[in-house]
PDB file of C-alpha atoms in Angstrom:
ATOM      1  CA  UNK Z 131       0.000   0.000   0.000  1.00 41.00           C
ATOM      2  CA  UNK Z 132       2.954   2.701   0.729  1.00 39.00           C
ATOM      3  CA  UNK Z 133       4.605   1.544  -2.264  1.00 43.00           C
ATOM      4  CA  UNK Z 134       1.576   2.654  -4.130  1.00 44.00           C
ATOM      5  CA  UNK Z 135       0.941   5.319  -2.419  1.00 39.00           C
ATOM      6  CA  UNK Z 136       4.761   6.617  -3.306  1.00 42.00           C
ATOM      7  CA  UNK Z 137       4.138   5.818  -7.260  1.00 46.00           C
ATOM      8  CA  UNK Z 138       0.669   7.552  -7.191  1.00 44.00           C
ATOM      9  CA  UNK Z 139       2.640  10.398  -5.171  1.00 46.00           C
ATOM     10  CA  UNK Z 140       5.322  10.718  -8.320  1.00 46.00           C
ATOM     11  CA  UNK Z 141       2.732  10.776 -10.906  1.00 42.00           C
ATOM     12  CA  UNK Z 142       0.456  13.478  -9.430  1.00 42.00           C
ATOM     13  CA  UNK Z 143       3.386  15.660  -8.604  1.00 43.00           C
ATOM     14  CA  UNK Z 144       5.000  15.383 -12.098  1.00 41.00           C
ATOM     15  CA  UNK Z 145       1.756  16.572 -14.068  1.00 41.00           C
ATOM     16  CA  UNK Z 146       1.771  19.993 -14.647  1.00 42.00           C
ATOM     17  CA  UNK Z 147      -0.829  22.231 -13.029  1.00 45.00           C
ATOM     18  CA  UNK Z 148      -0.367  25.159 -15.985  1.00 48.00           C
ATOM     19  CA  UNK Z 149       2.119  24.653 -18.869  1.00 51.00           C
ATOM     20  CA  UNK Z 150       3.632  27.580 -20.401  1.00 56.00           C
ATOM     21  CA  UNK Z 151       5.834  27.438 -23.851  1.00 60.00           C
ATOM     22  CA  UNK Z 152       9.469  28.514 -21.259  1.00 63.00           C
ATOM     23  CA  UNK Z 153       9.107  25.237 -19.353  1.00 74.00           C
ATOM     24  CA  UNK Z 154       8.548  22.605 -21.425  1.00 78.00           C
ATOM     25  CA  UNK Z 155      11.896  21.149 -21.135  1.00 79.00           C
ATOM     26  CA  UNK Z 156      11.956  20.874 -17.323  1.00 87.00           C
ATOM     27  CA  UNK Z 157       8.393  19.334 -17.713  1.00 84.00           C
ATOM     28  CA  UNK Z 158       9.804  17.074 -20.327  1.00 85.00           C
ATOM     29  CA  UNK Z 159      12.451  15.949 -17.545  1.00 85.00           C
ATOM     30  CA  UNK Z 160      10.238  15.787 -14.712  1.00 88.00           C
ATOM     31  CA  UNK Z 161       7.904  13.573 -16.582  1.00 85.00           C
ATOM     32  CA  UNK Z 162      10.837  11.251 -17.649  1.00 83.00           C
ATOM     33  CA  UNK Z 163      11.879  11.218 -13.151  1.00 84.00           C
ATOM     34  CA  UNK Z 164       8.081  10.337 -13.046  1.00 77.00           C
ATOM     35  CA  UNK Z 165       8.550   6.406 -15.276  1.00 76.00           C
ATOM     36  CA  UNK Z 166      11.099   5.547 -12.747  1.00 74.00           C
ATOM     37  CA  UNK Z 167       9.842   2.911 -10.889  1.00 63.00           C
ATOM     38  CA  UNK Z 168      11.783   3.291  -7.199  1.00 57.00           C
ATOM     39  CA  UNK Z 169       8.737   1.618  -5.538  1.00 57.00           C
ATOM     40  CA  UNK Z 170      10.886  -1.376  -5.820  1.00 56.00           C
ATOM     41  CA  UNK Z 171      13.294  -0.972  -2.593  1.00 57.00           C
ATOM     42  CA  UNK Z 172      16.022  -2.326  -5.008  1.00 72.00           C
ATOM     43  CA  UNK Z 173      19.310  -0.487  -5.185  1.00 81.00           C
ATOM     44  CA  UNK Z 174      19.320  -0.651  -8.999  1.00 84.00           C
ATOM     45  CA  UNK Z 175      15.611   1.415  -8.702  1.00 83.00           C
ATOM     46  CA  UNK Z 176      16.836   3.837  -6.778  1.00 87.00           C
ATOM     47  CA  UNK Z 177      20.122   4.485  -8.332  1.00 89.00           C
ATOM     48  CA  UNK Z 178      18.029   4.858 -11.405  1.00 89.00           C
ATOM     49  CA  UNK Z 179      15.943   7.163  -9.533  1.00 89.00           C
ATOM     50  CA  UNK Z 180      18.754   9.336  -8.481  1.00 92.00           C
ATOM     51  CA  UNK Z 181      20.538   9.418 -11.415  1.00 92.00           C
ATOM     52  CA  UNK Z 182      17.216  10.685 -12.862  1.00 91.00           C
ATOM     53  CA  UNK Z 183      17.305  13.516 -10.082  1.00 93.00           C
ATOM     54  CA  UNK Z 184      21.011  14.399 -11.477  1.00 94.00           C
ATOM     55  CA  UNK Z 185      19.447  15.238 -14.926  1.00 93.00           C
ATOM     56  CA  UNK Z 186      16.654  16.981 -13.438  1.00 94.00           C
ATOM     57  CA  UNK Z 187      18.268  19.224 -11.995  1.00 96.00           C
ATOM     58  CA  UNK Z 188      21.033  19.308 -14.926  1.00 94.00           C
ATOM     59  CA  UNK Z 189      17.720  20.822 -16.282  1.00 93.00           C
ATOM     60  CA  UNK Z 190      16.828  23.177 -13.688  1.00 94.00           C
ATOM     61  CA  UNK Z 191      20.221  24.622 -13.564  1.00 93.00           C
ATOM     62  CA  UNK Z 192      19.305  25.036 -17.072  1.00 92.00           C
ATOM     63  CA  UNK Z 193      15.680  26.551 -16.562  1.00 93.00           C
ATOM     64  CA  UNK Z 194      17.637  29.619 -13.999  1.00 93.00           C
ATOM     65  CA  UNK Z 195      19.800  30.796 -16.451  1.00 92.00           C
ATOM     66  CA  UNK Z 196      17.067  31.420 -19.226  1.00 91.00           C
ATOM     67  CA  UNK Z 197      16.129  35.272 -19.054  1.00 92.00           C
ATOM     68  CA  UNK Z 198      12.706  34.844 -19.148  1.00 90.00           C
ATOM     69  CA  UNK Z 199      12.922  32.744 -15.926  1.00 91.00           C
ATOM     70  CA  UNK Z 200      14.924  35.011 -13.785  1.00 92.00           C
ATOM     71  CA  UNK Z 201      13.198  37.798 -15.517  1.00 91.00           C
ATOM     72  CA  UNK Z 202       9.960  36.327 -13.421  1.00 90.00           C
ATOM     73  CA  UNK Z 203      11.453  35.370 -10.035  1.00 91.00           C
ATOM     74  CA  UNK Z 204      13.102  38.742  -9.813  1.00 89.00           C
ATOM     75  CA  UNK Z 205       9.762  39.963  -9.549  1.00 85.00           C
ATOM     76  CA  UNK Z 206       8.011  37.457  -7.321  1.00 83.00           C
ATOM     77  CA  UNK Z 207       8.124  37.875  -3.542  1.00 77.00           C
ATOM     78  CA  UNK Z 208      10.501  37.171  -0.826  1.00 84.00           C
ATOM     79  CA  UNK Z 209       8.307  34.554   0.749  1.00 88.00           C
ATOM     80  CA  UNK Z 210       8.532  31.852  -2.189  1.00 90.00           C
ATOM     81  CA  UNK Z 211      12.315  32.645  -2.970  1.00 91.00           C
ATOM     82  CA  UNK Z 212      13.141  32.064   0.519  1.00 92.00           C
ATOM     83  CA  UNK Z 213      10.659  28.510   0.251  1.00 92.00           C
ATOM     84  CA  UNK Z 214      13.098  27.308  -2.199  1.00 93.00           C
ATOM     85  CA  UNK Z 215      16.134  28.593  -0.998  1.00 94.00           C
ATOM     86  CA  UNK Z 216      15.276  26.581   2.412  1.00 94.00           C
ATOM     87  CA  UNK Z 217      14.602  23.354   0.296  1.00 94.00           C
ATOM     88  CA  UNK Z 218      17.582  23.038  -1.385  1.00 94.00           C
ATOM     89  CA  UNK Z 219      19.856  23.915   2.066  1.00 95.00           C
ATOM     90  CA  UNK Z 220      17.767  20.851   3.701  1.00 95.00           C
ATOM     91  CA  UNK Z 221      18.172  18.771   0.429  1.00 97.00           C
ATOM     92  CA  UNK Z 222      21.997  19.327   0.446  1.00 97.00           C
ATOM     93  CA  UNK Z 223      22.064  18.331   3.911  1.00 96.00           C
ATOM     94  CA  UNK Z 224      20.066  14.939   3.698  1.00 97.00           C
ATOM     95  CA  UNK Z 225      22.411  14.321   0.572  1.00 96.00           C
ATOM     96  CA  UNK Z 226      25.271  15.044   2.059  1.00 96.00           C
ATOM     97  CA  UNK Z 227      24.310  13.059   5.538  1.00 96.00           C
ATOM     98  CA  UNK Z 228      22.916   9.803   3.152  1.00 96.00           C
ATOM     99  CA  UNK Z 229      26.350  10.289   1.006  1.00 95.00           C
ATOM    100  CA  UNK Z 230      28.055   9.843   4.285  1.00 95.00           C
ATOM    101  CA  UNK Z 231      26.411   7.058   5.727  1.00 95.00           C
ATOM    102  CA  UNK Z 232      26.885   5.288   2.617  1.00 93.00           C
ATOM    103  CA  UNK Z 233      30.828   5.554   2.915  1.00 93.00           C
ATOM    104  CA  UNK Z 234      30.708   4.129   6.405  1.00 93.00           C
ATOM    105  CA  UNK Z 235      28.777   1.220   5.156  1.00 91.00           C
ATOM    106  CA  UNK Z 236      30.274   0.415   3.156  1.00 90.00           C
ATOM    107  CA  UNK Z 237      33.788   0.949   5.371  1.00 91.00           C
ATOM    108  CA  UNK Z 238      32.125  -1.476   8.022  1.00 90.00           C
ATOM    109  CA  UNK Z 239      31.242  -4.239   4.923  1.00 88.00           C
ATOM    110  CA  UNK Z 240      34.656  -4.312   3.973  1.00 89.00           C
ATOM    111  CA  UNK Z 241      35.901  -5.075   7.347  1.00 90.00           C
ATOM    112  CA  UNK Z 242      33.241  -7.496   7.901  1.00 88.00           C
ATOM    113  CA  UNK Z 243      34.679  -9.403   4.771  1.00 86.00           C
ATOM    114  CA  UNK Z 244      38.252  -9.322   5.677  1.00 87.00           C
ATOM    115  CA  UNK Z 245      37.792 -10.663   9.646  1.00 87.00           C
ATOM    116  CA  UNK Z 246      35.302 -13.516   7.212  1.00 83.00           C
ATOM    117  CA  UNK Z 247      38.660 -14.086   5.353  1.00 82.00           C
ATOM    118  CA  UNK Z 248      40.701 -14.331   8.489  1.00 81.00           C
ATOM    119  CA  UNK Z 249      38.760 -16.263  10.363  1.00 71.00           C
ATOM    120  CA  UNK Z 250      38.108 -19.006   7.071  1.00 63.00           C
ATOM    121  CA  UNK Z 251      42.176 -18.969   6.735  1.00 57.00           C
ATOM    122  CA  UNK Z 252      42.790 -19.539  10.977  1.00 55.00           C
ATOM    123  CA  UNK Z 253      40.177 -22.484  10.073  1.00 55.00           C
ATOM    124  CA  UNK Z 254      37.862 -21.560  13.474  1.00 54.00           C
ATOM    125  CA  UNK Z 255      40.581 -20.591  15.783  1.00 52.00           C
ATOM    126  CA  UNK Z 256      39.929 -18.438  18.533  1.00 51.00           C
ATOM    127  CA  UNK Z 257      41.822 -15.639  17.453  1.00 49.00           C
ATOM    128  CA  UNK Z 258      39.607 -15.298  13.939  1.00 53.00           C
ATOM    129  CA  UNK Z 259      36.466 -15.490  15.596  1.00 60.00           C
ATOM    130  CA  UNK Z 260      36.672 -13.599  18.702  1.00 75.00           C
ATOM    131  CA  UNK Z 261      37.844 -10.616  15.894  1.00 82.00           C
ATOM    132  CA  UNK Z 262      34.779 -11.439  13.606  1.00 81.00           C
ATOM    133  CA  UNK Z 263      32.576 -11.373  16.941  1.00 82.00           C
ATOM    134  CA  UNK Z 264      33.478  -7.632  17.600  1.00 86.00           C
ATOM    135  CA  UNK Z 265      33.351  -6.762  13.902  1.00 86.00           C
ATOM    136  CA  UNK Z 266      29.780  -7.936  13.475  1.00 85.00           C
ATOM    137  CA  UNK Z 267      28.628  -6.435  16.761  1.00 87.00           C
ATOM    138  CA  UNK Z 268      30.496  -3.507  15.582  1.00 89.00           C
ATOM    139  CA  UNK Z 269      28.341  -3.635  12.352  1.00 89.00           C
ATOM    140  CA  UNK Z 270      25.390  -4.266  14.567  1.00 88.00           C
ATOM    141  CA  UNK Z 271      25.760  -0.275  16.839  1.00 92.00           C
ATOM    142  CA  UNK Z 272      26.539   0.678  12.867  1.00 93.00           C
ATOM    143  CA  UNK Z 273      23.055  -0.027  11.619  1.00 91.00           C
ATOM    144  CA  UNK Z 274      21.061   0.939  14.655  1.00 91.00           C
ATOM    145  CA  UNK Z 275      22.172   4.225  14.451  1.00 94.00           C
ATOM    146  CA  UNK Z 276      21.807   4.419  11.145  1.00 94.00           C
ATOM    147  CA  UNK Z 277      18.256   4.103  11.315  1.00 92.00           C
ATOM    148  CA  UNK Z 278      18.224   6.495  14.008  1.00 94.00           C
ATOM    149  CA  UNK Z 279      20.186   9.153  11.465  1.00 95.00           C
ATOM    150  CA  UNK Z 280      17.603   8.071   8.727  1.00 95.00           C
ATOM    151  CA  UNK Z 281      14.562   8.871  11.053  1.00 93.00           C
ATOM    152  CA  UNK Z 282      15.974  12.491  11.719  1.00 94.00           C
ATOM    153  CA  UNK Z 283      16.416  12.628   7.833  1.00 95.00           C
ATOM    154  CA  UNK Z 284      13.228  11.527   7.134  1.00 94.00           C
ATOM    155  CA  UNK Z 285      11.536  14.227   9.296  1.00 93.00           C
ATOM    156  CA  UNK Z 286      13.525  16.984   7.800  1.00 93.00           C
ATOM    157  CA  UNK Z 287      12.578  15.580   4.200  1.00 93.00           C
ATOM    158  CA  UNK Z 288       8.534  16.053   5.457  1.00 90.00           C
ATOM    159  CA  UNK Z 289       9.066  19.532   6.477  1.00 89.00           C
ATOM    160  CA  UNK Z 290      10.376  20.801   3.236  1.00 89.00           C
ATOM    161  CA  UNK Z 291       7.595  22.247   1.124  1.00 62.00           C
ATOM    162  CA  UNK Z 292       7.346  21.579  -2.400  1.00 56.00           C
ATOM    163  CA  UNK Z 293       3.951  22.056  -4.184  1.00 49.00           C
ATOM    164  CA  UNK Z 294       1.405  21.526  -1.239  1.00 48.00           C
ATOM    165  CA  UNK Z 295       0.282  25.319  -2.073  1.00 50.00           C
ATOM    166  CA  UNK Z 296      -0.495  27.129  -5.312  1.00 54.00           C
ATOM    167  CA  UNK Z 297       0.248  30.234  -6.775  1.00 56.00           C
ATOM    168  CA  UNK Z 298      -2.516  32.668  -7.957  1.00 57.00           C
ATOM    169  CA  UNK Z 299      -1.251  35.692  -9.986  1.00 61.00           C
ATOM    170  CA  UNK Z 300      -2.565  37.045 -13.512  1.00 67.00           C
ATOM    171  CA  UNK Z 301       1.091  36.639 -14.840  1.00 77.00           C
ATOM    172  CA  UNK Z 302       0.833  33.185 -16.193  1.00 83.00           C
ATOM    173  CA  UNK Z 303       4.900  32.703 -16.907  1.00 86.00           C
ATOM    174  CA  UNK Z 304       5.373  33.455 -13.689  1.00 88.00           C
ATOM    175  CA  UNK Z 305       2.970  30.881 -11.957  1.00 87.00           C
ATOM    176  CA  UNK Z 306       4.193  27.996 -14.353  1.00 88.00           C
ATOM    177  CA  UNK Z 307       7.554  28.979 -13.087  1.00 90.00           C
ATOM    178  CA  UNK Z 308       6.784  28.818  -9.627  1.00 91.00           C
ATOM    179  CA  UNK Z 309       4.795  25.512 -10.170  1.00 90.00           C
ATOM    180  CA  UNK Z 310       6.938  23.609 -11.721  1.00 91.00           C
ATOM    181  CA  UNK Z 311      10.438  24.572  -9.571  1.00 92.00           C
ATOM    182  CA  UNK Z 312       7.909  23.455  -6.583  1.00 92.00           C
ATOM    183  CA  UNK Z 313       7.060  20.231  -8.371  1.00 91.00           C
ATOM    184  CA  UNK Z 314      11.225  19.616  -8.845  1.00 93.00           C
ATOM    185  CA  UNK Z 315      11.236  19.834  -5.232  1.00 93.00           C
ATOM    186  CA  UNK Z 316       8.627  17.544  -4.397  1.00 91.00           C
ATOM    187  CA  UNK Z 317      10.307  14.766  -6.777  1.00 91.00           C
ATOM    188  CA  UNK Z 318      13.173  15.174  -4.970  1.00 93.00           C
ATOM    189  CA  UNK Z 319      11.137  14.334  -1.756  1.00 92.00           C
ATOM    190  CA  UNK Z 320       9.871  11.496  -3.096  1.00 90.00           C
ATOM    191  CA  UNK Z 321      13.183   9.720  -4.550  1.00 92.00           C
ATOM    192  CA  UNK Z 322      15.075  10.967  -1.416  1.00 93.00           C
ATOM    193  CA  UNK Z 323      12.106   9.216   1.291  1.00 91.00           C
ATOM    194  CA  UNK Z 324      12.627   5.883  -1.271  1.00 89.00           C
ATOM    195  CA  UNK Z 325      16.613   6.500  -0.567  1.00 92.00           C
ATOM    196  CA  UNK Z 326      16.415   7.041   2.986  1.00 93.00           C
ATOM    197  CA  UNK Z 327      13.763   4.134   3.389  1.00 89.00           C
ATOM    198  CA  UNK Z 328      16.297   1.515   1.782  1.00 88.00           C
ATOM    199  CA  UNK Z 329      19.242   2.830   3.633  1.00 90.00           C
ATOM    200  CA  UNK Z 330      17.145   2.354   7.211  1.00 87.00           C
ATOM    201  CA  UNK Z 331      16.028  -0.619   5.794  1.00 76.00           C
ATOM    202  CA  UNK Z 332      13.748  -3.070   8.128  1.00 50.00           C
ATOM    203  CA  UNK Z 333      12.621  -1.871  11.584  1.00 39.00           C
ATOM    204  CA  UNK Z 334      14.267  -5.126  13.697  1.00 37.00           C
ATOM    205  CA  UNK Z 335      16.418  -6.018  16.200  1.00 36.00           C
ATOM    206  CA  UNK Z 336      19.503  -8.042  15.172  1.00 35.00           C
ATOM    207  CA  UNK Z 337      21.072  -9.734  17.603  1.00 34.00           C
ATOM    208  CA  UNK Z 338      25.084 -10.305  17.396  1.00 33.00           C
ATOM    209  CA  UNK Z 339      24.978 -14.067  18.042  1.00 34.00           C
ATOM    210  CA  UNK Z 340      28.417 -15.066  16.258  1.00 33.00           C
ATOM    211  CA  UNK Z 341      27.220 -18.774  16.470  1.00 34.00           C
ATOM    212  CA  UNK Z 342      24.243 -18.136  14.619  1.00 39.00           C
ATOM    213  CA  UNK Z 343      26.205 -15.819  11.923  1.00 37.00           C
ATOM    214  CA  UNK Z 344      28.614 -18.914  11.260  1.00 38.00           C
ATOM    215  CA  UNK Z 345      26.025 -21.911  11.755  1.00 40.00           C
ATOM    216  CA  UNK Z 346      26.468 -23.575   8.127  1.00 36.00           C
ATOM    217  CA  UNK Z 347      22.856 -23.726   6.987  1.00 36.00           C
ATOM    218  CA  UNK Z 348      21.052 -22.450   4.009  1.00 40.00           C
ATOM    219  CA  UNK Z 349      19.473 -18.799   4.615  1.00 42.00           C
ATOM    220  CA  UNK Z 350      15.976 -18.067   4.489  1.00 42.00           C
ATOM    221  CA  UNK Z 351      15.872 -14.551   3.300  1.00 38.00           C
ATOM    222  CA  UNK Z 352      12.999 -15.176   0.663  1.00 40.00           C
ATOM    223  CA  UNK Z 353      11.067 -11.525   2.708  1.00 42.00           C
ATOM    224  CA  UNK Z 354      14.369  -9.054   2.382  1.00 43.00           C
ATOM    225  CA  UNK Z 355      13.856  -6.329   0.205  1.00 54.00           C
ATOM    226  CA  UNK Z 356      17.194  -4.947  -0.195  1.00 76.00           C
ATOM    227  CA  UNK Z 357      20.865  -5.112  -0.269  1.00 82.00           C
ATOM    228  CA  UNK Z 358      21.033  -3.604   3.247  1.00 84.00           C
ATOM    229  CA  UNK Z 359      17.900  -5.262   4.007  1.00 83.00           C
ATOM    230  CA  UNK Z 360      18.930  -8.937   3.274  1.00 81.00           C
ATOM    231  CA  UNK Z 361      22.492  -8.310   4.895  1.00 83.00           C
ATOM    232  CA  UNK Z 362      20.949  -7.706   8.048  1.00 82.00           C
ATOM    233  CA  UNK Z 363      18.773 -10.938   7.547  1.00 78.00           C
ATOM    234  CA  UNK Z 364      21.599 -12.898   7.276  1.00 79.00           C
ATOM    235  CA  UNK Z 365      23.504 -11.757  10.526  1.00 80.00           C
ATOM    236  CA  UNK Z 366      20.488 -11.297  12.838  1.00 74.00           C
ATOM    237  CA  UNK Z 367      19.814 -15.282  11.557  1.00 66.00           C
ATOM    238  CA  UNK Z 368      20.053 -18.524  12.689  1.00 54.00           C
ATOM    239  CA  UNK Z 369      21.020 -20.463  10.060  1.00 55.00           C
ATOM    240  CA  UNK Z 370      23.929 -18.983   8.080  1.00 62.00           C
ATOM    241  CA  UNK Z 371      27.315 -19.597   7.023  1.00 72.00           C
ATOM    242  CA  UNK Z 372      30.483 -17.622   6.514  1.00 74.00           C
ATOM    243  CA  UNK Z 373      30.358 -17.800   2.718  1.00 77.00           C
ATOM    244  CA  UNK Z 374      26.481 -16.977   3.064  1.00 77.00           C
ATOM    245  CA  UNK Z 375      27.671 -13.677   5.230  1.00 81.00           C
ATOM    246  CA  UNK Z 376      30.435 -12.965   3.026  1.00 82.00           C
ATOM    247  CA  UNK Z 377      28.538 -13.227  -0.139  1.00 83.00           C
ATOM    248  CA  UNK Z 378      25.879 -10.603   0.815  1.00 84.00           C
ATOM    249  CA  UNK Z 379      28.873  -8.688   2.220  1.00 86.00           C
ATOM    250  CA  UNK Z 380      30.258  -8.329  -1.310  1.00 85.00           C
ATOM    251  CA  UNK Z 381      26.515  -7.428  -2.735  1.00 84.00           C
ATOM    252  CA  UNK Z 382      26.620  -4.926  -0.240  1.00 85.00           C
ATOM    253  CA  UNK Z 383      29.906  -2.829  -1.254  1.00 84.00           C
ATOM    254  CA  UNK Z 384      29.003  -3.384  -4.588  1.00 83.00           C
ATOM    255  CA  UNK Z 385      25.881  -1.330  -4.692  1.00 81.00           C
ATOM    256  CA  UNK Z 386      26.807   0.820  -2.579  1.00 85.00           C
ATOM    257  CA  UNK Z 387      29.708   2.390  -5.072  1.00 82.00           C
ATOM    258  CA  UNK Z 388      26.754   3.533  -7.327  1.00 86.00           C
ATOM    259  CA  UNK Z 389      25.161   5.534  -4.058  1.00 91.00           C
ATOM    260  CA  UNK Z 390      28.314   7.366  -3.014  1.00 91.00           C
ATOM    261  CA  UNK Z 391      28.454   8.336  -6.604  1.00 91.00           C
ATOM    262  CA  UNK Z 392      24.955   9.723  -7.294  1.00 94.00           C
ATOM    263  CA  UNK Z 393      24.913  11.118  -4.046  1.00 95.00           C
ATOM    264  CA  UNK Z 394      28.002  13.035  -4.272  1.00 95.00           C
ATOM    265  CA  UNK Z 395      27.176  14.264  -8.111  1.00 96.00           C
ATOM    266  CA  UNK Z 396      23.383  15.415  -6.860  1.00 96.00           C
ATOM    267  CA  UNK Z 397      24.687  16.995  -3.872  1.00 97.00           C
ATOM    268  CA  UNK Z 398      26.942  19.204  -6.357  1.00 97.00           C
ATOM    269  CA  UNK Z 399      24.169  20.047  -8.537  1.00 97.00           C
ATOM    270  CA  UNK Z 400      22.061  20.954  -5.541  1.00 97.00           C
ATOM    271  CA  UNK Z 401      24.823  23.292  -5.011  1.00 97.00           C
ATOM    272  CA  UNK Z 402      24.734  24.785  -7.976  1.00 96.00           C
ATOM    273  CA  UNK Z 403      20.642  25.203  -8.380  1.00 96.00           C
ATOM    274  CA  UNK Z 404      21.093  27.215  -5.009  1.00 96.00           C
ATOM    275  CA  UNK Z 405      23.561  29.263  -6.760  1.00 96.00           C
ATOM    276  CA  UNK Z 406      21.591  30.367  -9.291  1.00 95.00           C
ATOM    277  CA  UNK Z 407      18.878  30.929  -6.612  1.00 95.00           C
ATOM    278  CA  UNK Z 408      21.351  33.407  -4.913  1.00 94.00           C
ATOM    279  CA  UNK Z 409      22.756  34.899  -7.853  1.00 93.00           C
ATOM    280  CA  UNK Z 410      18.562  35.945  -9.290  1.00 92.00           C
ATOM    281  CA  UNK Z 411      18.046  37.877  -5.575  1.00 90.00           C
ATOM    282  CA  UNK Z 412      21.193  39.811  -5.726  1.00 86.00           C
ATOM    283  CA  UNK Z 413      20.549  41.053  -8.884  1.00 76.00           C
TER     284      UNK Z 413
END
């Protein structure tokens, strides 16, 4: 039901209220943000979905430097310049905080693998495991406060305001402006709640039993979502085996590469749409 409720959210949000001829290309990419399917909790959906943000706002960047665009927003009032100006210092900041926590995962799943490694090449000795036992239960603190980061996150994301109100003014330009750099915000909303949702991943308890992480069983992980999600199936588990941990380990960094990437070329675009923000009130 929230997945739907997130894809209905998208589509609604990319439709323009009022088109105007100046921006049709923005609408053209916030319509093409809209067919990305991020509903999936997948890191290859959401990855798509921020690399779709990237060339929105490629766009945008685009949209601020046309005359006819600053032309308008030099003439509308403080209140809505100041609406967007707060948006994109919050959306730097959950960017910036996700791009973060992303490094340290994947800084904690590469140290996870190498006491794995150890401990297979001491072949069980104390040493190797009582190592691997403080690396997993270091893992463990890792991911509990990470969801407690993404919860902050996810409560700044609902206080930023992105088309929840509309603009009534005879100057039609100027209220398809408005409209659709509201509607850019609210897409970014939307693909950074999907983003902060996989990186919190399931609400649980996982308990750092190293007997249970090591017990050579097959998994049962057939209701984990996610990358992050099925990682911390496997280790709060009964029934798995070194090569089982160490194989979702490895999923792990691997998606993860794509994040830091997106993350850290949004968050410079971001920068640069707030910019141009700046740059239409001083003049």
């Amino acid at each position: 039901m929230a997945n739907m409720i997130i894809k209905k959210h998208i589509r609604s949000i990319s439709l323009p209220s009022r088109s105007h001829p100046s921006t049709s290309g923005i609408d053209e990419a916030l319509n093409k943000v809209k067919t990305i399917n991020t509903t999936k909790s997948s890191s290859e959906s959401i990855l798509t979905g921020l690399a779709g943000l990237e060339e929105l706002y490629d766009c945008t960047d685009e949209f601020l430097k046309m005359c006819s665009t600053q032309r308008v927003l030099s003439s509308v009032g403080s209140d809505f310049m100041e609406e967007m100006l707060d948006g994109s210092l919050r959306l730097m900041d959950i960017c910036s905080v996700s791009r973060d926590l992303m490094v340290e995962t994947r800084e904690h799943a590469r140290y996870l693998q190498s006491c794995v490694r150890r401990k297979k090449v001491a072949g069980g000795g104390r040493g190797g495991g009582d190592q691997l036992d403080v690396a997993v239960s270091g893992y463990v603190k890792f991911r509990k406060n990470t969801r407690k980061e993404t919860k902050k996150l996810l409560v700044s994301l609902k206080s930023i305001d992105g088309g929840s109100s509309s603009y009534d003014h005879d100057d039609e330009h100027l209220v398809a402006v408005i409209d659709v750099m509201r509607r850019v915000v609210s897409v970014s909303v939307v693909l950074l709640n999907s983003l902060l949702e996989f990186l919190s991943g399931r609400q649980s308890n996982i308990k750092s039993k190293l007997a249970s992480v090591l017990k050579k069983k097959k998994c049962n992980l057939e209701d984990a979502t996610n990358e992050l999600e099925t990682l911390d199936s496997t280790i709060r588990g009964d029934s798995c085996s070194r090569d089982d941990l160490q194989g979702k380990l490895e999923e792990v960094e691997m998606s993860i590469g794509g994040f830091e990437k997106n993350l850290e070329g949004l968050f410079r675009r971001l920068i640069r749409t707030r910019t141009s923000l700046l740059n239409i009130i001083s003049h």
